Short mmCIF file of C-alpha atoms and ligand atoms in Angstrom, two decimals:
data_model
loop_
_atom_site.label_atom_id
_atom_site.label_comp_id
_atom_site.label_asym_id
_atom_site.label_seq_id
_atom_site.Cartn_x
_atom_site.Cartn_y
_atom_site.Cartn_z
CA MET I 1 0.03 0.22 -0.26
CA ASN I 2 1.42 3.21 -0.73
CA ILE I 3 0.97 5.93 1.78
CA LEU I 4 1.72 9.88 1.46
CA LEU I 5 2.68 11.52 4.80
CA VAL I 6 2.00 15.28 4.57
CA GLU I 7 4.23 16.25 7.89
CA ASP I 8 6.49 19.39 8.34
CA ASP I 9 7.56 17.76 12.26
CA LEU I 10 11.01 16.29 11.46
CA GLU I 11 11.30 13.66 14.31
CA LEU I 12 7.39 12.87 13.95
CA GLY I 13 7.78 12.83 10.56
CA ASN I 14 10.39 10.28 10.53
CA GLY I 15 9.33 8.55 13.17
CA VAL I 16 6.00 7.82 11.47
CA ARG I 17 7.90 7.11 8.07
CA ILE I 18 10.02 4.53 9.94
CA ALA I 19 7.57 3.14 11.23
CA LEU I 20 5.38 2.43 8.33
CA ALA I 21 8.38 1.08 6.03
CA ASP I 22 9.23 -1.78 8.66
CA GLN I 23 5.40 -2.62 8.22
CA GLY I 24 5.94 -3.05 4.54
CA PHE I 25 4.25 0.14 3.38
CA ASN I 26 5.01 2.17 0.64
CA VAL I 27 5.90 6.13 2.14
CA VAL I 28 6.42 9.33 0.78
CA TRP I 29 6.70 11.98 2.91
CA VAL I 30 6.66 15.35 2.09
CA ARG I 31 6.86 17.85 4.30
CA ARG I 32 4.60 21.13 2.65
CA LEU I 33 0.82 21.91 0.76
CA THR I 34 2.46 22.18 -2.75
CA GLU I 35 5.32 19.24 -2.35
CA ALA I 36 1.92 16.87 -1.36
CA GLU I 37 -0.34 18.26 -3.99
CA HIS I 38 2.70 17.41 -6.51
CA ALA I 39 3.13 13.86 -4.75
CA LEU I 40 0.02 13.05 -5.40
CA GLU I 41 -0.24 14.29 -9.30
CA VAL I 42 2.67 11.88 -9.66
CA ASN I 43 2.82 8.71 -7.61
CA LEU I 44 0.19 6.32 -7.05
CA THR I 45 -1.62 7.30 -3.54
CA ASP I 46 -3.33 4.79 -1.79
CA LEU I 47 -3.71 6.46 1.39
CA VAL I 48 -2.83 9.61 3.02
CA LEU I 49 -1.86 11.11 6.26
CA LEU I 50 -2.81 14.65 6.79
CA ASP I 51 -1.26 17.35 8.99
CA LEU I 52 -3.10 20.24 9.08
CA GLY I 53 -0.28 23.33 10.61
CA LEU I 54 1.95 23.53 7.72
CA PRO I 55 4.77 25.99 6.66
CA ASP I 56 3.08 26.74 3.43
CA GLY I 57 -0.70 26.49 4.78
CA ASP I 58 -3.55 24.56 6.10
CA GLY I 59 -3.71 20.40 5.70
CA LEU I 60 -7.67 20.70 5.10
CA THR I 61 -7.40 23.11 2.10
CA LEU I 62 -5.85 19.83 0.63
CA LEU I 63 -8.29 18.11 1.66
CA LYS I 64 -10.81 19.99 0.46
CA LYS I 65 -9.76 20.25 -3.34
CA LEU I 66 -9.60 16.52 -2.82
CA ARG I 67 -13.14 16.21 -1.71
CA GLY I 68 -13.70 18.91 -4.58
CA GLU I 69 -12.76 16.82 -7.35
CA LEU I 70 -14.72 13.98 -6.18
CA ASN I 71 -11.66 11.77 -4.97
CA THR I 72 -12.17 9.47 -2.27
CA LEU I 73 -9.00 8.59 -1.47
CA PRO I 74 -9.01 8.34 2.39
CA VAL I 75 -7.17 10.45 4.29
CA LEU I 76 -6.42 10.62 7.97
CA ILE I 77 -5.48 13.86 9.68
CA LEU I 78 -2.74 13.96 12.07
CA THR I 79 -3.15 17.41 14.31
CA ALA I 80 -2.14 18.53 17.34
CA ARG I 81 -5.14 20.49 17.55
CA ASP I 82 -7.52 18.55 19.68
CA ALA I 83 -9.99 21.38 19.75
CA LEU I 84 -13.63 19.65 19.60
CA HIS I 85 -14.24 22.19 16.33
CA ASP I 86 -11.14 20.97 14.48
CA ARG I 87 -11.91 17.85 14.38
CA LEU I 88 -15.69 17.89 13.13
CA THR I 89 -14.67 20.58 10.80
CA GLY I 90 -11.53 17.88 9.56
CA LEU I 91 -14.73 15.64 9.63
CA ASP I 92 -17.01 17.96 7.51
CA PHE I 93 -14.49 18.38 4.89
CA GLY I 94 -14.74 14.63 4.11
CA ALA I 95 -11.28 13.12 6.30
CA ASP I 96 -12.17 9.17 7.11
CA ASP I 97 -10.28 9.62 10.25
CA TYR I 98 -8.69 11.78 12.85
CA LEU I 99 -5.64 11.18 15.54
CA VAL I 100 -4.43 13.70 18.00
CA LYS I 101 -0.98 14.08 18.67
CA PRO I 102 0.28 12.83 20.31
CA PHE I 103 -0.08 9.50 19.72
CA ALA I 104 1.38 6.21 19.94
CA LEU I 105 2.44 4.80 16.68
CA ALA I 106 0.68 1.28 17.31
CA GLU I 107 -2.45 3.31 17.45
CA LEU I 108 -1.42 5.07 13.62
CA LEU I 109 -0.99 1.53 12.04
CA SER I 110 -4.35 -0.06 13.58
CA ARG I 111 -6.20 3.26 12.64
CA ILE I 112 -4.54 2.92 8.95
CA ARG I 113 -5.52 -0.49 8.84
CA ALA I 114 -9.17 -0.36 9.94
CA LEU I 115 -8.98 2.50 6.86
CA ALA I 116 -7.67 0.44 4.15
CA ARG I 117 -10.16 -2.14 5.22
CA ARG I 118 -13.35 0.58 5.26
CA SER I 119 -12.26 1.80 1.94
CA PHE I 120 -10.74 -1.06 -0.24
CA GLY I 121 -11.90 -4.15 1.13
CA PHE I 122 -8.32 -5.40 2.71
CA GLU I 123 -8.98 -8.26 4.95
CA GLY I 124 -5.62 -8.51 6.51
CA GLU I 125 -3.39 -8.64 3.33
CA ALA I 126 -6.54 -9.94 1.46
CA ILE I 127 -8.49 -7.14 -1.19
CA THR I 128 -11.74 -8.81 -1.85
CA LEU I 129 -14.29 -6.99 -4.15
CA ARG I 130 -17.62 -9.16 -5.61
CA GLY I 131 -16.12 -12.51 -6.60
CA LEU I 132 -12.58 -11.37 -6.58
CA VAL I 133 -10.54 -11.55 -4.11
CA LEU I 134 -6.66 -10.84 -4.07
CA VAL I 135 -3.94 -11.90 -1.83
CA GLU I 136 -0.65 -10.03 -2.13
CA ALA I 137 1.70 -11.45 0.63
CA THR I 138 1.45 -14.73 -1.64
CA GLN I 139 0.49 -13.42 -5.22
CA ARG I 140 -2.71 -15.63 -4.91
CA ALA I 141 -5.95 -14.75 -6.60
CA THR I 142 -9.44 -16.37 -6.83
CA VAL I 143 -12.49 -15.52 -8.57
CA ASP I 144 -15.60 -17.33 -7.12
CA GLY I 145 -13.51 -19.47 -4.54
CA ALA I 146 -11.31 -20.77 -7.85
CA ALA I 147 -7.74 -20.03 -8.11
CA VAL I 148 -6.21 -18.31 -10.63
CA GLU I 149 -3.04 -18.35 -12.37
CA LEU I 150 -2.19 -14.21 -12.90
CA SER I 151 1.51 -13.35 -13.91
CA ARG I 152 3.08 -10.93 -12.19
CA SER I 153 2.48 -7.60 -14.24
CA GLU I 154 -1.28 -8.89 -14.38
CA PHE I 155 -0.88 -9.41 -10.82
CA LEU I 156 -0.04 -5.71 -10.11
CA LEU I 157 -2.35 -4.09 -12.60
CA LEU I 158 -5.68 -6.05 -10.64
CA SER I 159 -4.22 -5.18 -7.51
CA THR I 160 -4.38 -1.35 -8.47
CA LEU I 161 -7.26 -1.52 -9.82
CA LEU I 162 -8.78 -3.28 -6.88
CA LYS I 163 -6.98 -0.85 -4.02
CA ARG I 164 -8.80 1.93 -6.33
CA ALA I 165 -12.30 0.61 -7.53
CA ASP I 166 -14.56 2.95 -8.36
CA ARG I 167 -11.90 5.24 -9.63
CA VAL I 168 -10.50 5.70 -13.07
CA VAL I 169 -6.80 4.66 -13.00
CA THR I 170 -5.35 6.53 -16.42
CA ARG I 171 -3.17 4.30 -18.79
CA ARG I 172 -0.15 6.53 -18.17
CA THR I 173 -0.58 5.96 -14.29
CA LEU I 174 -0.91 2.02 -15.48
CA GLU I 175 2.37 2.15 -17.83
CA GLU I 176 4.70 4.65 -15.84
CA GLN I 177 4.12 3.28 -12.70
CA VAL I 178 2.99 -0.21 -12.50
CA LEU I 179 3.60 -2.17 -14.83
CA PRO I 180 7.81 -3.52 -14.87
CA GLY I 181 9.57 -1.96 -17.09
CA GLY I 182 7.39 1.83 -16.90
CA LEU I 183 8.62 4.04 -19.33
CA ASN I 184 10.70 1.38 -21.60
CA ASN I 185 7.61 -0.48 -22.20
CA GLU I 186 5.83 -0.45 -25.58
CA SER I 187 2.77 1.07 -26.46
CA ASN I 188 0.46 -1.64 -26.64
CA VAL I 189 2.14 -3.79 -23.71
CA LEU I 190 -0.87 -2.81 -21.00
CA ASP I 191 -2.78 -3.53 -23.94
CA VAL I 192 -1.87 -6.89 -23.92
CA HIS I 193 -1.53 -7.51 -20.47
CA ILE I 194 -5.68 -6.21 -20.00
CA SER I 195 -6.68 -8.58 -22.40
CA ASN I 196 -5.03 -11.69 -20.42
CA LEU I 197 -6.44 -10.33 -17.53
CA ARG I 198 -9.71 -10.39 -18.66
CA LYS I 199 -9.49 -13.67 -19.93
CA LYS I 200 -8.55 -14.84 -16.97
CA ILE I 201 -10.87 -13.35 -14.47
CA GLY I 202 -13.95 -13.01 -16.47
CA ASP I 203 -14.93 -9.60 -18.63
CA GLY I 204 -17.40 -8.55 -16.20
CA TYR I 205 -14.22 -6.61 -13.82
CA VAL I 206 -11.96 -4.13 -15.43
CA ARG I 207 -14.01 -2.09 -17.63
CA THR I 208 -12.24 0.78 -20.13
CA VAL I 209 -12.86 4.03 -20.05
CA ARG I 210 -11.94 5.17 -23.48
CA GLY I 211 -9.12 7.20 -24.16
CA VAL I 212 -8.25 7.71 -20.14
CA GLY I 213 -7.83 4.10 -18.83
CA TYR I 214 -9.22 1.69 -16.87
CA VAL I 215 -11.82 1.43 -13.90
CA ILE I 216 -13.24 -1.88 -11.49
CA ASP I 217 -16.40 -0.63 -10.44
CA ARG I 218 -17.93 -2.35 -6.86
CA GLN I 219 -21.38 -2.87 -7.92
CA VAL I 220 -22.48 -3.27 -11.68
CA SER I 221 -24.78 -0.62 -12.20
CA VAL I 222 -28.15 -1.42 -14.21
CA ALA I 223 -27.21 1.99 -15.55
CA GLY I 224 -24.18 0.83 -17.32
CA ALA I 225 -24.93 -2.12 -18.90
CA LYS I 226 -25.24 -2.32 -22.19
CA LEU I 227 -28.74 -2.76 -23.92
CA1 LIG A 301 2.70 20.47 11.62
#
Protein backbone atom coordinates (compact mmCIF):
# COMPACT_ATOMS: atom_id res chain seq x y z
CA MET A 1 0.00 0.00 0.00
CA ASN A 2 1.34 3.41 -0.97
CA ILE A 3 1.00 6.02 1.75
CA LEU A 4 1.58 9.74 1.36
CA LEU A 5 2.69 11.25 4.65
CA VAL A 6 2.28 15.03 4.86
CA GLU A 7 4.00 16.18 8.05
CA ASP A 8 6.40 19.06 8.60
CA ASP A 9 7.67 17.97 12.01
CA LEU A 10 11.02 16.30 11.32
CA GLU A 11 11.11 14.00 14.30
CA LEU A 12 7.51 12.87 14.06
CA GLY A 13 7.61 12.54 10.28
CA ASN A 14 10.72 10.45 10.40
CA GLY A 15 9.36 8.24 13.19
CA VAL A 16 6.14 7.60 11.30
CA ARG A 17 7.98 7.00 8.03
CA ILE A 18 10.23 4.37 9.63
CA ALA A 19 7.35 2.66 11.46
CA LEU A 20 5.30 2.43 8.26
CA ALA A 21 8.23 1.20 6.18
CA ASP A 22 8.83 -1.48 8.84
CA GLN A 23 5.30 -2.70 8.26
CA GLY A 24 5.94 -3.03 4.53
CA PHE A 25 4.14 0.13 3.42
CA ASN A 26 5.62 2.27 0.68
CA VAL A 27 5.89 5.76 2.12
CA VAL A 28 6.39 9.08 0.40
CA TRP A 29 7.05 11.77 2.99
CA VAL A 30 6.60 15.46 2.19
CA ARG A 31 6.62 18.47 4.49
CA ARG A 32 4.72 21.12 2.56
CA LEU A 33 1.29 21.44 0.97
CA THR A 34 2.70 22.19 -2.46
CA GLU A 35 4.87 19.06 -2.28
CA ALA A 36 1.83 17.04 -1.25
CA GLU A 37 -0.13 18.24 -4.26
CA HIS A 38 2.76 17.38 -6.54
CA ALA A 39 3.19 13.95 -4.92
CA LEU A 40 -0.48 13.17 -5.48
CA GLU A 41 -0.08 13.98 -9.15
CA VAL A 42 3.03 11.94 -9.81
CA ASN A 43 2.72 9.03 -7.38
CA LEU A 44 0.18 6.31 -7.06
CA THR A 45 -1.27 6.94 -3.59
CA ASP A 46 -3.60 4.65 -1.64
CA LEU A 47 -3.94 6.61 1.57
CA VAL A 48 -2.94 10.04 2.91
CA LEU A 49 -1.78 10.92 6.41
CA LEU A 50 -2.33 14.65 6.63
CA ASP A 51 -1.03 17.14 9.17
CA LEU A 52 -3.06 20.35 9.28
CA GLY A 53 -0.52 22.95 10.38
CA LEU A 54 1.94 23.07 7.49
CA PRO A 55 4.53 25.76 6.68
CA ASP A 56 2.77 26.85 3.49
CA GLY A 57 -0.84 26.49 4.57
CA ASP A 58 -3.55 24.41 6.15
CA GLY A 59 -3.85 20.71 5.36
CA LEU A 60 -7.60 21.17 5.19
CA THR A 61 -7.09 23.11 1.96
CA LEU A 62 -5.72 19.98 0.33
CA LEU A 63 -8.52 17.83 1.74
CA LYS A 64 -11.13 20.28 0.50
CA LYS A 65 -9.55 20.30 -2.95
CA LEU A 66 -9.47 16.49 -3.15
CA ARG A 67 -13.09 16.13 -2.11
CA GLY A 68 -14.05 18.96 -4.46
CA GLU A 69 -12.63 16.83 -7.26
CA LEU A 70 -14.74 13.94 -5.94
CA ASN A 71 -11.54 12.15 -5.06
CA THR A 72 -12.37 9.45 -2.50
CA LEU A 73 -8.78 8.76 -1.50
CA PRO A 74 -8.77 7.76 2.20
CA VAL A 75 -7.42 10.61 4.35
CA LEU A 76 -6.44 10.34 8.00
CA ILE A 77 -5.76 13.67 9.69
CA LEU A 78 -2.89 13.94 12.14
CA THR A 79 -2.97 17.05 14.20
CA ALA A 80 -2.18 18.63 17.51
CA ARG A 81 -5.36 20.62 17.40
CA ASP A 82 -7.49 18.59 19.70
CA ALA A 83 -10.32 21.04 20.00
CA LEU A 84 -13.64 19.51 19.11
CA HIS A 85 -14.26 22.27 16.60
CA ASP A 86 -11.22 21.29 14.52
CA ARG A 87 -12.13 17.63 14.58
CA LEU A 88 -15.57 18.34 13.30
CA THR A 89 -14.24 20.64 10.60
CA GLY A 90 -11.87 17.94 9.37
CA LEU A 91 -14.63 15.35 9.21
CA ASP A 92 -16.98 17.85 7.55
CA PHE A 93 -14.40 18.34 4.84
CA GLY A 94 -14.40 14.62 4.20
CA ALA A 95 -11.57 13.23 6.31
CA ASP A 96 -12.06 9.53 7.01
CA ASP A 97 -10.46 9.54 10.42
CA TYR A 98 -8.70 11.77 12.88
CA LEU A 99 -5.76 11.17 15.21
CA VAL A 100 -4.70 13.74 17.78
CA LYS A 101 -1.01 14.24 18.53
CA PRO A 102 0.76 12.90 20.42
CA PHE A 103 -0.31 9.41 19.42
CA ALA A 104 1.21 5.95 19.79
CA LEU A 105 2.55 4.48 16.54
CA ALA A 106 0.62 1.28 17.27
CA GLU A 107 -2.57 3.32 17.33
CA LEU A 108 -1.70 4.92 14.01
CA LEU A 109 -1.01 1.53 12.43
CA SER A 110 -4.29 0.07 13.61
CA ARG A 111 -6.20 3.13 12.35
CA ILE A 112 -4.48 2.80 8.96
CA ARG A 113 -5.45 -0.86 8.73
CA ALA A 114 -9.03 -0.14 9.74
CA LEU A 115 -9.25 2.66 7.20
CA ALA A 116 -7.79 0.50 4.44
CA ARG A 117 -10.29 -2.22 5.28
CA ARG A 118 -13.21 0.19 5.13
CA SER A 119 -11.98 1.88 1.99
CA PHE A 120 -10.96 -0.99 -0.22
CA GLY A 121 -11.98 -4.19 1.45
CA PHE A 122 -8.53 -5.13 2.75
CA GLU A 123 -8.96 -7.94 5.24
CA GLY A 124 -5.50 -8.58 6.53
CA GLU A 125 -3.63 -8.75 3.27
CA ALA A 126 -6.57 -9.85 1.15
CA ILE A 127 -8.46 -7.48 -1.09
CA THR A 128 -11.99 -8.54 -1.91
CA LEU A 129 -14.46 -7.22 -4.43
CA ARG A 130 -17.54 -9.04 -5.66
CA GLY A 131 -16.26 -12.54 -6.51
CA LEU A 132 -12.59 -11.54 -6.54
CA VAL A 133 -10.12 -12.18 -3.74
CA LEU A 134 -6.51 -11.08 -4.00
CA VAL A 135 -3.81 -11.80 -1.42
CA GLU A 136 -0.79 -9.61 -1.94
CA ALA A 137 1.58 -11.49 0.35
CA THR A 138 1.19 -14.74 -1.58
CA GLN A 139 0.33 -13.16 -4.97
CA ARG A 140 -2.71 -15.40 -5.19
CA ALA A 141 -6.01 -14.61 -6.76
CA THR A 142 -9.33 -16.42 -6.77
CA VAL A 143 -12.49 -15.77 -8.75
CA ASP A 144 -15.67 -17.15 -7.19
CA GLY A 145 -13.49 -19.41 -5.08
CA ALA A 146 -11.45 -20.83 -7.96
CA ALA A 147 -7.73 -20.06 -8.13
CA VAL A 148 -6.46 -18.20 -11.19
CA GLU A 149 -2.83 -18.02 -12.24
CA LEU A 150 -1.80 -14.44 -12.89
CA SER A 151 1.52 -13.18 -14.17
CA ARG A 152 3.34 -10.58 -12.10
CA SER A 153 2.13 -7.77 -14.37
CA GLU A 154 -1.45 -9.00 -14.37
CA PHE A 155 -1.41 -9.24 -10.59
CA LEU A 156 -0.02 -5.72 -10.22
CA LEU A 157 -2.63 -4.30 -12.59
CA LEU A 158 -5.46 -6.08 -10.84
CA SER A 159 -4.38 -5.11 -7.32
CA THR A 160 -3.90 -1.49 -8.40
CA LEU A 161 -7.37 -1.30 -9.93
CA LEU A 162 -8.96 -3.13 -6.99
CA LYS A 163 -7.44 -0.77 -4.44
CA ARG A 164 -8.88 2.13 -6.40
CA ALA A 165 -12.26 0.58 -7.11
CA ASP A 166 -14.73 3.06 -8.57
CA ARG A 167 -11.90 5.40 -9.57
CA VAL A 168 -10.47 5.45 -13.04
CA VAL A 169 -6.73 4.76 -13.23
CA THR A 170 -5.17 6.36 -16.27
CA ARG A 171 -3.30 4.41 -18.90
CA ARG A 172 -0.28 6.53 -18.23
CA THR A 173 -0.24 5.71 -14.51
CA LEU A 174 -0.60 2.01 -15.22
CA GLU A 175 2.09 2.05 -17.89
CA GLU A 176 4.60 4.19 -16.07
CA GLN A 177 4.07 3.32 -12.43
CA VAL A 178 2.55 -0.11 -12.23
CA LEU A 179 3.92 -2.26 -15.02
CA PRO A 180 7.48 -3.47 -14.60
CA GLY A 181 9.58 -1.70 -17.20
CA GLY A 182 7.91 1.66 -16.66
CA LEU A 183 8.62 4.15 -19.42
CA ASN A 184 10.38 1.53 -21.52
CA ASN A 185 7.21 -0.44 -22.20
CA GLU A 186 5.95 -0.72 -25.75
CA SER A 187 2.72 1.15 -26.32
CA ASN A 188 0.51 -1.93 -26.59
CA VAL A 189 1.92 -3.80 -23.60
CA LEU A 190 -0.82 -2.56 -21.29
CA ASP A 191 -3.59 -3.63 -23.69
CA VAL A 192 -2.09 -7.09 -23.97
CA HIS A 193 -1.92 -7.53 -20.20
CA ILE A 194 -5.45 -6.22 -19.68
CA SER A 195 -6.76 -8.52 -22.38
CA ASN A 196 -5.02 -11.53 -20.79
CA LEU A 197 -6.27 -10.51 -17.37
CA ARG A 198 -9.86 -10.37 -18.62
CA LYS A 199 -9.52 -13.83 -20.14
CA LYS A 200 -8.45 -15.16 -16.76
CA ILE A 201 -10.82 -13.39 -14.37
CA GLY A 202 -13.77 -12.87 -16.71
CA ASP A 203 -15.03 -9.86 -18.62
CA GLY A 204 -17.17 -8.43 -15.83
CA TYR A 205 -14.48 -6.67 -13.81
CA VAL A 206 -12.10 -4.42 -15.71
CA ARG A 207 -14.02 -1.73 -17.55
CA THR A 208 -12.38 0.41 -20.23
CA VAL A 209 -12.91 4.15 -19.98
CA ARG A 210 -12.19 5.09 -23.55
CA GLY A 211 -9.35 7.52 -24.00
CA VAL A 212 -8.63 7.63 -20.27
CA GLY A 213 -7.87 4.29 -18.68
CA TYR A 214 -9.48 1.50 -16.73
CA VAL A 215 -11.70 1.07 -13.69
CA ILE A 216 -13.13 -1.77 -11.64
CA ASP A 217 -16.61 -0.97 -10.37
CA ARG A 218 -17.49 -2.07 -6.88
CA GLN A 219 -21.00 -2.84 -8.04
CA VAL A 220 -22.28 -3.53 -11.50
CA SER A 221 -24.99 -1.00 -12.19
CA VAL A 222 -27.91 -1.73 -14.46
CA ALA A 223 -27.47 1.69 -16.00
CA GLY A 224 -23.97 0.69 -17.10
CA ALA A 225 -25.12 -2.49 -18.77
CA LYS A 226 -25.27 -2.66 -22.53
CA LEU A 227 -28.80 -2.61 -23.86
CA1 LIG B 1 2.66 20.68 11.62
